Tab-separated table of C-alpha atoms (C1' of nucleotides) in Angstrom:
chain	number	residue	atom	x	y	z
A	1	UNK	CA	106.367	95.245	93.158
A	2	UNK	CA	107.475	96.893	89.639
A	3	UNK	CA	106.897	96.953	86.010
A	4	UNK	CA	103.447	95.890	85.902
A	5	UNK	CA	102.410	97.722	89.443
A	6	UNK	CA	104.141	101.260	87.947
A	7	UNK	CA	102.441	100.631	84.525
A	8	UNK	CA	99.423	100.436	86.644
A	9	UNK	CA	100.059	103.814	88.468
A	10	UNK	CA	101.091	105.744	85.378
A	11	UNK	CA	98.079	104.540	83.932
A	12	UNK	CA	99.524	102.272	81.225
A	13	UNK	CA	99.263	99.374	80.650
A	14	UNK	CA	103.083	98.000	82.154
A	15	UNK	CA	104.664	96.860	78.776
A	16	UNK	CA	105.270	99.590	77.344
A	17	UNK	CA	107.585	100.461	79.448
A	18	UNK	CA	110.267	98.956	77.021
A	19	UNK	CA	109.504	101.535	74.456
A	20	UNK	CA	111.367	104.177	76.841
A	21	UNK	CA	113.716	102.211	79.019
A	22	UNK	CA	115.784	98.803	78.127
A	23	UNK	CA	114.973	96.611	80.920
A	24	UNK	CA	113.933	96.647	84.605
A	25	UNK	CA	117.807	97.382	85.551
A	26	UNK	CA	118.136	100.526	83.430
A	27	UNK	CA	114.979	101.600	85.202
A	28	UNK	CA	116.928	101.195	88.785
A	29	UNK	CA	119.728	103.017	87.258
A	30	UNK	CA	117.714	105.709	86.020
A	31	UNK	CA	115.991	106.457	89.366
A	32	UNK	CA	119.792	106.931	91.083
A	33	UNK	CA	120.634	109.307	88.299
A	34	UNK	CA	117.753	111.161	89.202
A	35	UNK	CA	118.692	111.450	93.184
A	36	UNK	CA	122.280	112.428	92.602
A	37	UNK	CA	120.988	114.612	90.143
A	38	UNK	CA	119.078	116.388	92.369
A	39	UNK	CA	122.544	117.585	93.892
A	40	UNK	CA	122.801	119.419	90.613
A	41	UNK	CA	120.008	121.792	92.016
A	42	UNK	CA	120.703	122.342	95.203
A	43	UNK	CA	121.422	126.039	96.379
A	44	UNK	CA	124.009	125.159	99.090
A	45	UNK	CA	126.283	124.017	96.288
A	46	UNK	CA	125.505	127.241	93.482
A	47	UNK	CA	124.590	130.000	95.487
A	48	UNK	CA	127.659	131.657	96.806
A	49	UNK	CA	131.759	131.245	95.719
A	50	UNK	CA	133.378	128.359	98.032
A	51	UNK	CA	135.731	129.469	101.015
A	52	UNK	CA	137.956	126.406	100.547
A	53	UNK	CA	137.784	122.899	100.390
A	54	UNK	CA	136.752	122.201	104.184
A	55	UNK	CA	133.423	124.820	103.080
A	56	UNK	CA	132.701	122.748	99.912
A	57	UNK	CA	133.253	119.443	101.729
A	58	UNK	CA	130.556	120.369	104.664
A	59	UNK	CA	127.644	122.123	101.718
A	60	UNK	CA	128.227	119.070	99.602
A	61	UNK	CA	127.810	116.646	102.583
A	62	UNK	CA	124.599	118.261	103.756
A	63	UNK	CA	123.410	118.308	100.109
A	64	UNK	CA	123.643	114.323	99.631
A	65	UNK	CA	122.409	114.564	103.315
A	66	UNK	CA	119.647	116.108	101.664
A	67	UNK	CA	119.034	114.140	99.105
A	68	UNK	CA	118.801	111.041	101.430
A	69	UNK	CA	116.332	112.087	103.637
A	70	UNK	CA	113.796	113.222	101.144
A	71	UNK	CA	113.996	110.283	99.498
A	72	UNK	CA	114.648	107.309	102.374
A	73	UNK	CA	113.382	104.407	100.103
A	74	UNK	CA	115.010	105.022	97.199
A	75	UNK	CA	118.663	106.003	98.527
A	76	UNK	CA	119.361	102.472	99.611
A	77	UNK	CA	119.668	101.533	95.204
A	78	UNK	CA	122.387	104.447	95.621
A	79	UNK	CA	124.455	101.657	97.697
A	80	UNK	CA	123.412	98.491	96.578
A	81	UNK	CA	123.156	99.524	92.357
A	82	UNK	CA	126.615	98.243	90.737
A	83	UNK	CA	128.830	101.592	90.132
A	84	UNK	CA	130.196	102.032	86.596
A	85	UNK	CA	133.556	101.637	88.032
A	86	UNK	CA	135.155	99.750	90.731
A	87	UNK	CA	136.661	102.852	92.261
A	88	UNK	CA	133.302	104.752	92.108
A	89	UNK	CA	132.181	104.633	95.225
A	90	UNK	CA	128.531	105.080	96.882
A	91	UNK	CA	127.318	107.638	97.349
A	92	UNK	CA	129.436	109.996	95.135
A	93	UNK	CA	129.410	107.540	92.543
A	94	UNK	CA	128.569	109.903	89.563
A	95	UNK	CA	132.045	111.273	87.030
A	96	UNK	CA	130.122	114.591	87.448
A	97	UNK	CA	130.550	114.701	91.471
A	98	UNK	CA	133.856	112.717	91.485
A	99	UNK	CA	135.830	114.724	89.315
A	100	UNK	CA	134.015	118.026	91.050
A	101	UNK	CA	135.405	116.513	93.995
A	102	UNK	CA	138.898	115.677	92.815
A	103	UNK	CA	139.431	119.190	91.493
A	104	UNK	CA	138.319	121.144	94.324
A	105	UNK	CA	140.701	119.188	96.657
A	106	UNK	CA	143.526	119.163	93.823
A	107	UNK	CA	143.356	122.977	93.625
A	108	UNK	CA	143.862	123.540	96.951
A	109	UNK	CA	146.958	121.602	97.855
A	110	UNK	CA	145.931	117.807	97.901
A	111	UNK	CA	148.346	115.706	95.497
A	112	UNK	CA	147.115	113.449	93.613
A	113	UNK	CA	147.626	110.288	96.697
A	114	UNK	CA	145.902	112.548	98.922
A	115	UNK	CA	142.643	113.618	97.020
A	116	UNK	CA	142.026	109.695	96.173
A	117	UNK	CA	142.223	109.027	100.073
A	118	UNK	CA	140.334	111.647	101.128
A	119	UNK	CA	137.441	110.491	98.426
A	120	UNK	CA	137.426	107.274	100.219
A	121	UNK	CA	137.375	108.617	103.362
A	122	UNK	CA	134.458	110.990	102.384
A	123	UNK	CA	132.886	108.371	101.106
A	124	UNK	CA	133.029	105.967	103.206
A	125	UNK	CA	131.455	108.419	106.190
A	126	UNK	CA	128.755	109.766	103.759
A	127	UNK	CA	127.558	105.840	103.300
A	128	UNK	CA	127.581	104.778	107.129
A	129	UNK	CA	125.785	107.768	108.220
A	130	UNK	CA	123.601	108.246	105.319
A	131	UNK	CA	122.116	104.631	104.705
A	132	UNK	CA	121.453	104.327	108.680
A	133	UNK	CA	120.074	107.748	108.719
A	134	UNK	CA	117.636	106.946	105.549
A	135	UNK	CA	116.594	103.275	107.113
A	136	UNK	CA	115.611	105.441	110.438
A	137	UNK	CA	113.251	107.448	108.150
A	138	UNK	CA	112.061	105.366	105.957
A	139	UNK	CA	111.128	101.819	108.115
A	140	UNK	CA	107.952	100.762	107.424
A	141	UNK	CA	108.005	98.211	110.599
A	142	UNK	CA	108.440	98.601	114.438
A	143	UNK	CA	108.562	95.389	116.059
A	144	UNK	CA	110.079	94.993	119.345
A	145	UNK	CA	108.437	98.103	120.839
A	146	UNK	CA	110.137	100.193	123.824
A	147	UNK	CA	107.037	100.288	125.169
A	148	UNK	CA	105.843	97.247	125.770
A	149	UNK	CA	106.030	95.132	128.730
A	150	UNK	CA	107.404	98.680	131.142
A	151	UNK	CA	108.163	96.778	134.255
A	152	UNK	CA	107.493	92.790	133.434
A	153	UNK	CA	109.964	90.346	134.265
A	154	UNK	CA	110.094	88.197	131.438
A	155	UNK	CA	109.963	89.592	128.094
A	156	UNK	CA	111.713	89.903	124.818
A	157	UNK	CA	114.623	92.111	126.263
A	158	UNK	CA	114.652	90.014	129.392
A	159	UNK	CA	118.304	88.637	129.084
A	160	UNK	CA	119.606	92.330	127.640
A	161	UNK	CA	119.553	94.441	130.607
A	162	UNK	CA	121.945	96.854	129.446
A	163	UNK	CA	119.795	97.150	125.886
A	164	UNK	CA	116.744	97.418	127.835
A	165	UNK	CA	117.986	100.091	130.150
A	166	UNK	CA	119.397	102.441	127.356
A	167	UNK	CA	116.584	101.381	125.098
A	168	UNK	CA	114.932	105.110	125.661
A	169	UNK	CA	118.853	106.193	124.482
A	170	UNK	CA	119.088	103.634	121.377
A	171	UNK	CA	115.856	105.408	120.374
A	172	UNK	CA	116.728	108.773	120.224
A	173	UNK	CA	117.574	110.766	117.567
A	174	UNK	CA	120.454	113.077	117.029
A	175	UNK	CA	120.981	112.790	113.536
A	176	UNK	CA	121.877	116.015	112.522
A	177	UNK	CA	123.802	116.927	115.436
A	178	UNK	CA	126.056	113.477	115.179
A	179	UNK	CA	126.246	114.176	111.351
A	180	UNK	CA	128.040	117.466	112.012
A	181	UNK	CA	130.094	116.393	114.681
A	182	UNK	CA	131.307	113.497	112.801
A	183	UNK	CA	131.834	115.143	109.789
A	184	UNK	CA	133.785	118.412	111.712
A	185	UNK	CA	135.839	115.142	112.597
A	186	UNK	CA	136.609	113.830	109.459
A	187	UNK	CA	137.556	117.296	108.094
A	188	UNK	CA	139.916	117.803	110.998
A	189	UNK	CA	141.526	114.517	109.879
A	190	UNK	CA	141.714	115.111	105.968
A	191	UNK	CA	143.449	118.521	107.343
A	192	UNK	CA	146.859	117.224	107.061
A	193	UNK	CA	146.956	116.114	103.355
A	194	UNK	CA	145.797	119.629	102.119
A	195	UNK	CA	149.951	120.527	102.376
A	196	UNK	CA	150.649	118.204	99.583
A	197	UNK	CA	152.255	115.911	102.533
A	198	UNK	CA	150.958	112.477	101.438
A	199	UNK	CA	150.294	109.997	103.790
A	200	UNK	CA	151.059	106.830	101.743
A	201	UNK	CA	154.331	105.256	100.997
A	202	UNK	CA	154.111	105.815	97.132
B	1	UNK	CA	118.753	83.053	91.936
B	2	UNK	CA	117.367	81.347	95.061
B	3	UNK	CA	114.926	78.122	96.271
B	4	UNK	CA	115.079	75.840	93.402
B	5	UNK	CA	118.503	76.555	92.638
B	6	UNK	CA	119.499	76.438	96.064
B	7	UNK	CA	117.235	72.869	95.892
B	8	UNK	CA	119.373	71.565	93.301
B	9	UNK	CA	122.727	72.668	94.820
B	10	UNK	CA	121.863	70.610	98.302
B	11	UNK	CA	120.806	68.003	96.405
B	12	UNK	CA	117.131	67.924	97.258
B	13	UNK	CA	114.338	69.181	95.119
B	14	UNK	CA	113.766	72.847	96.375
B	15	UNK	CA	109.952	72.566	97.771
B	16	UNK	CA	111.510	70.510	100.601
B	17	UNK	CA	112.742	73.732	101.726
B	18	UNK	CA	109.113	74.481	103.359
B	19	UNK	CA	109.880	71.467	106.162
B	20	UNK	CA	112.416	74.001	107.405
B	21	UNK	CA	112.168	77.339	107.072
B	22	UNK	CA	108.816	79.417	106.419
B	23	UNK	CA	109.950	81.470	103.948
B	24	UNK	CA	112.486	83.168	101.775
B	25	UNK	CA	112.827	86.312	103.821
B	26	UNK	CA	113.560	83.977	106.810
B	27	UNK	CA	115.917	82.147	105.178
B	28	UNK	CA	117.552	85.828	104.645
B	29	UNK	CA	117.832	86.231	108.119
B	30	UNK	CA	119.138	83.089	108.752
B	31	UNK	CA	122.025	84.128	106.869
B	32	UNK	CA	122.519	87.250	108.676
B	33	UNK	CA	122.204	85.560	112.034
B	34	UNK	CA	124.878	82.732	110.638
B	35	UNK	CA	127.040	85.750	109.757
B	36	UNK	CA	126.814	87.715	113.092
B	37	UNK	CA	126.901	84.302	114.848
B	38	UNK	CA	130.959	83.585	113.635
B	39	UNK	CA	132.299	87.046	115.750
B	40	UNK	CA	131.492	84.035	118.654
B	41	UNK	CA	133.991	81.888	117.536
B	42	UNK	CA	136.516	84.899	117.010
B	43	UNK	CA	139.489	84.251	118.350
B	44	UNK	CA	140.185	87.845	118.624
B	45	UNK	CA	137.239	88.323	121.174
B	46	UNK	CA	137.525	85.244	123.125
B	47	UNK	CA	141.424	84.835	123.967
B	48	UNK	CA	142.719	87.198	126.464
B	49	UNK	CA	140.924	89.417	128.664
B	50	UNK	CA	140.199	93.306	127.439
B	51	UNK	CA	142.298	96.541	128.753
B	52	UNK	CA	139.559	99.374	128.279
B	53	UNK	CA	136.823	100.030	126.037
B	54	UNK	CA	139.198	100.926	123.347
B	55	UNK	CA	141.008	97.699	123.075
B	56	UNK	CA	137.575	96.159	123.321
B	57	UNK	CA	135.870	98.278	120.425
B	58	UNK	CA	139.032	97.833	118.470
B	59	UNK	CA	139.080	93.916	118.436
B	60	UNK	CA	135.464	93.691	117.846
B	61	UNK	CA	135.666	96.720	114.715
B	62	UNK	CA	138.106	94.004	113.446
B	63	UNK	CA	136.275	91.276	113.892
B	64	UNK	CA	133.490	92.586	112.236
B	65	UNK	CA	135.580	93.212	109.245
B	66	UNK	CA	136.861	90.112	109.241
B	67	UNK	CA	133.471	88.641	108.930
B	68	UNK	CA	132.273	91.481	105.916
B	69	UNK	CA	135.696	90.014	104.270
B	70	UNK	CA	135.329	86.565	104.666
B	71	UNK	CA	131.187	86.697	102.819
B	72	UNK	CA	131.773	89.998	100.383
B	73	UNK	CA	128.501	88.794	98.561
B	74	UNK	CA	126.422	88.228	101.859
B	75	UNK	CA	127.405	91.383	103.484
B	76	UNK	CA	125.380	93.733	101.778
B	77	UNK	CA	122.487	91.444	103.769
B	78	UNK	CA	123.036	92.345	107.080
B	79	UNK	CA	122.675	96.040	105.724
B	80	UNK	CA	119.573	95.196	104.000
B	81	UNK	CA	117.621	93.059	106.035
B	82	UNK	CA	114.921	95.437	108.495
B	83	UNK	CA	116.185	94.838	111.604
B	84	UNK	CA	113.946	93.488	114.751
B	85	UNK	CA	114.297	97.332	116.090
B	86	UNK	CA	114.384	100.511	114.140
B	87	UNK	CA	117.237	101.391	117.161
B	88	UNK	CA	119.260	98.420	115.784
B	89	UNK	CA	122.037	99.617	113.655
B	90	UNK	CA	123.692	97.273	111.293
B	91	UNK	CA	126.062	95.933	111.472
B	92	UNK	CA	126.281	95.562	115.169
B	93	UNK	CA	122.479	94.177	115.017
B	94	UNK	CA	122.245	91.247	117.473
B	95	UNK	CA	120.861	91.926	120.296
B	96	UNK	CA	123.756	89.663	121.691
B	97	UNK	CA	126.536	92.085	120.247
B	98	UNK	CA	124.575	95.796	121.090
B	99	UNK	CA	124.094	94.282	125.057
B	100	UNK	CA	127.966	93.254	124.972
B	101	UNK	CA	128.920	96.790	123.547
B	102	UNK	CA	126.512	98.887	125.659
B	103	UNK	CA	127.575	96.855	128.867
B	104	UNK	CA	131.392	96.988	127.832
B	105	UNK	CA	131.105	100.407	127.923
B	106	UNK	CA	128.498	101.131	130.928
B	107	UNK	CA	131.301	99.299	132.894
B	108	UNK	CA	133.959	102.253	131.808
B	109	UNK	CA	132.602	105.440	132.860
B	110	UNK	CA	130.191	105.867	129.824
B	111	UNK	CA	126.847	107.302	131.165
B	112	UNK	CA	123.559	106.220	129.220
B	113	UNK	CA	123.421	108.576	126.368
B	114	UNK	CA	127.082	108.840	126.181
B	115	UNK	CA	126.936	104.602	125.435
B	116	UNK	CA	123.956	105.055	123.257
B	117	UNK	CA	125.942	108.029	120.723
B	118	UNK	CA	128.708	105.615	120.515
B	119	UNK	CA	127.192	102.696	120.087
B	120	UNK	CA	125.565	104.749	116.559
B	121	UNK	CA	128.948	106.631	115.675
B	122	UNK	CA	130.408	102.710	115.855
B	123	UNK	CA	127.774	101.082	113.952
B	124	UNK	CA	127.710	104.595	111.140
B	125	UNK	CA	131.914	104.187	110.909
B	126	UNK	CA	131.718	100.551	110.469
B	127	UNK	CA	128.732	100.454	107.787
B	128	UNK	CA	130.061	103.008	105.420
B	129	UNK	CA	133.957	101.270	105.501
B	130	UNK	CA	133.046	98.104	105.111
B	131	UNK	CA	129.878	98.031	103.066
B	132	UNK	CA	132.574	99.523	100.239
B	133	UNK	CA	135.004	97.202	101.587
B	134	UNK	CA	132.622	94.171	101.021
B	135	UNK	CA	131.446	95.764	97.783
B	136	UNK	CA	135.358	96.130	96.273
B	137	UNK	CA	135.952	92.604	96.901
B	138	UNK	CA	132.419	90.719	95.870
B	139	UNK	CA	132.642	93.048	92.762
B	140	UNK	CA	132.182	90.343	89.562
B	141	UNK	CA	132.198	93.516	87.189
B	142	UNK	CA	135.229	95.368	85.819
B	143	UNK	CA	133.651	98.262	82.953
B	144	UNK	CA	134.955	101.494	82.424
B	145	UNK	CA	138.663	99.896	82.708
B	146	UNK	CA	141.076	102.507	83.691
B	147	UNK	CA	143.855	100.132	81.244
B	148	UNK	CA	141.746	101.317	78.440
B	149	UNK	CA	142.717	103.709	75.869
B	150	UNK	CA	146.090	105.182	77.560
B	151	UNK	CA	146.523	108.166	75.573
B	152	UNK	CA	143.788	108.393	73.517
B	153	UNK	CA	141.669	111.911	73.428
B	154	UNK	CA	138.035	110.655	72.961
B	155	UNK	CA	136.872	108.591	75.330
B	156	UNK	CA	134.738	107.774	78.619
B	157	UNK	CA	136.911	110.196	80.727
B	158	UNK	CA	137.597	112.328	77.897
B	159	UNK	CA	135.253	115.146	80.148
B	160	UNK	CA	136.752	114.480	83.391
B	161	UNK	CA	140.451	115.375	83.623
B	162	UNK	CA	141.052	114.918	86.990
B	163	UNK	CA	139.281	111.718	87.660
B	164	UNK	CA	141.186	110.278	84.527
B	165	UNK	CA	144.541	111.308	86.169
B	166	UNK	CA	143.997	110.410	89.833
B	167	UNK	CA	142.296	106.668	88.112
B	168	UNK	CA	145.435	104.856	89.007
B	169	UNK	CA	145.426	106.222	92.470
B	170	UNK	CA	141.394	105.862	92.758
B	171	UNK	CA	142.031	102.169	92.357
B	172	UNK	CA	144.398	101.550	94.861
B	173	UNK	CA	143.639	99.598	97.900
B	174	UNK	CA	144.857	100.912	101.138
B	175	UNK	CA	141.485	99.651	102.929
B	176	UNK	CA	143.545	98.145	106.171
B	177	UNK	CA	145.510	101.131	106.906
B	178	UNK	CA	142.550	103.505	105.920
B	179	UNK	CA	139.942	101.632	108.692
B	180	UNK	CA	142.257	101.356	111.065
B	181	UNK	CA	143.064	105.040	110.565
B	182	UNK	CA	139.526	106.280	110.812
B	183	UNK	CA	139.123	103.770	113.729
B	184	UNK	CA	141.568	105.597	115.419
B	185	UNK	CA	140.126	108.471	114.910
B	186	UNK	CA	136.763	107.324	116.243
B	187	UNK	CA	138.410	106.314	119.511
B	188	UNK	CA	139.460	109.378	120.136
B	189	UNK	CA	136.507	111.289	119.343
B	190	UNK	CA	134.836	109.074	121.815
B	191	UNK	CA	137.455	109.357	124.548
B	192	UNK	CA	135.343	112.684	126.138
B	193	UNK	CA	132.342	110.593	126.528
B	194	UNK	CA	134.492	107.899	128.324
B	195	UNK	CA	134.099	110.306	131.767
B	196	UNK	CA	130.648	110.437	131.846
B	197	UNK	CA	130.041	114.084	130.611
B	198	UNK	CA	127.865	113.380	128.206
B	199	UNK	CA	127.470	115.853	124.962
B	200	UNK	CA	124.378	115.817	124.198
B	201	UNK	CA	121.861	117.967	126.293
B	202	UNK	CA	119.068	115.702	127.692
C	1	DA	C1'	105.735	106.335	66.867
C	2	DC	C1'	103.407	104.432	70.728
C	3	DC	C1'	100.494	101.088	73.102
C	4	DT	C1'	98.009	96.401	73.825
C	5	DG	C1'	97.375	91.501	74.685
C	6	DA	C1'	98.764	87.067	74.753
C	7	DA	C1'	102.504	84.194	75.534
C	8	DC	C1'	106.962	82.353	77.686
C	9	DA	C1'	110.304	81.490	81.326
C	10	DC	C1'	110.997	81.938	85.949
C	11	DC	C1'	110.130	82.568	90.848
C	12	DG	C1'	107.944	81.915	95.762
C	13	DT	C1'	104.450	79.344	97.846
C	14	DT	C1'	100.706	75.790	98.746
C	15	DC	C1'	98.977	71.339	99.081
C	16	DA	C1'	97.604	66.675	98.192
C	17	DA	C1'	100.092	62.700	97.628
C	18	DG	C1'	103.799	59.643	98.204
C	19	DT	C1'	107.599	56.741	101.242
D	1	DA	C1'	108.759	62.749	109.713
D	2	DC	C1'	110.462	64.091	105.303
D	3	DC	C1'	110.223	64.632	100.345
D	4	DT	C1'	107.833	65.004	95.583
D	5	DG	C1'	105.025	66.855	91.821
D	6	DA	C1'	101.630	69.497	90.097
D	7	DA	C1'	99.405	73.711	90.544
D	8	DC	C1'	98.697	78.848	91.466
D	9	DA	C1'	99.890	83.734	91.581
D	10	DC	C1'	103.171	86.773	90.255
D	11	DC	C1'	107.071	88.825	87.876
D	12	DG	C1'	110.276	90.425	83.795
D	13	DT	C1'	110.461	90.090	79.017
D	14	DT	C1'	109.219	89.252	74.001
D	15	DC	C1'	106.565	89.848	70.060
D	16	DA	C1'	102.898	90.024	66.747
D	17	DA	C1'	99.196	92.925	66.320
D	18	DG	C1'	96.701	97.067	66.747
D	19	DT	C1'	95.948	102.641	66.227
DNA sequence: ACCTGAACACCGTTCAAGT
DNA sequence: ACCTGAACACCGTTCAAGT
């Protein structure tokens, strides 16, 4: 549902669409500019001087964080779009960010080793946490229903006893708290490269 | 790229398809079952019996990644695909995997919630690391070369110092050591939920 | 300079017809 | 029971033509 359905709602009529934008690619493109754009505005990350790199790790975190959950069907293209480069990975996958990123950790004692691997690591904990949190928001569907069936015998869940015990768990949600905790984690871990003491053998 | 092409590859002219399977999207989801299906024929969850939760989620984290290895192009599916439930958390999305982990763990001192928070900090760790793991490897695009232009002044990175001068380190794979790292890291920030004192306040 | 309308190639799906 | 071929609705894209 594209091209011919957004004509519709900008009240074009669809092909003349190609008069602004290339192709239906450079439109997907365009629309994850615009999210990780949005970073560009966000207070958390203008407002005050940073106290360190452990401060500007947690504001930019809860900035994408942000960014994801007020716009749960379109961050999913952030992940799934092919990055520029290889080694530009979701979701900081604009130069602008990376080399933000890079420099803030290089100034304050990463070498060079040790600010890549902390960009994957960041990375790689911004994605998992991120794309799950988005799909929570953003489902459309909700088959399989907790609430069906409360005390049959033979259901759906029948042979998962353990799944439908902790179902009422499994459906909780603790986003923001788990988000925090996970990401005091990480910060704890990246700790040890901020002394210029890299952990690879290079 | 799909039904008629896939038609001519098995020999048989696409519309036959229909005798099958009902539909594209099913035939999706056949290939995420077929995917989650091979951690059964794992050797590394089958041979010996488990010592703790931790050797348990540790075999299973790597036999996950085995999998997202093995089918770099099909991985991004099982991220993709809605789920049954919106509780379902790729990539641990079979109801046959979730009751394994939950039970796995109800059997070692986890209380309810306490299962239910790990089974989502498992499912968030694995996602991010090996959705870019997947990614890196099923990559058929190279732009933006980091070979290019050595010591030129004008250029792609001509705006982004540090990025330009970590590249070489940006592009270096340490994705084994890295997972297992954060894996480890995981384990033990799940280790205080192992004695049933569960974190969150319900 | 910007939009329209018809046309083309391609896809998922349906269905009457074959064997 | 399984496959084929034509057909339909829909999409992305192109292009000659409008204003």
């Amino acid at each position: 549902m594209t091209k011919r359905k957004l004509g519709a709602i900008l009240g074009v009529e669809a092909m003349a669409l190609y008069r602004h934008l290339p192709g239906k690619e450079d439109l997907l493109d365009a629309v994850v500019d615009a999210l990780l754009s949005e970073l560009d505005q966000d207070e958390r990350l203008l407002r005050e001087p940073e106290f360190g790199w452990q401060d500007f790790l947690q504001r930019l975190a809860h900035g994408v964080r942000a960014v994801a959950l007020r716009h749960p069907k379109a961050f999913p293209l952030v992940a799934s779009r092919p990055p520029e480069a290889p080694w530009l990975r979701p979701p900081l996958r604009s130069l602008t960010w990376v080399e933000r990123f890079l420099q803030a950790l290089s100034e304050e004692g990463f070498d060079d080793p040790a600010a890549a691997a902390a960009y994957r690591a960041y990375t790689s904990f911004l994605l998992g946490h991120l794309l799950l949190e988005a799909a929570a928001h953003g489902a459309d569907i909700t088959p399989l229903d907790v609430r069906e069936e409360p005390e049959e015998s033979g259901g759906a869940l029948a042979s998962f006893p353990a799944v439908r015990r902790l179902a009422h768990h499994l459906a909780q949600d603790h986003a923001l708290a788990e988000f925090e905790e996970a990401l005091e984690d990480l910060l704890e871990r990246l700790r040890p490269l901020s002394r210029g003491t890299s952990a690879t053998g290079e």
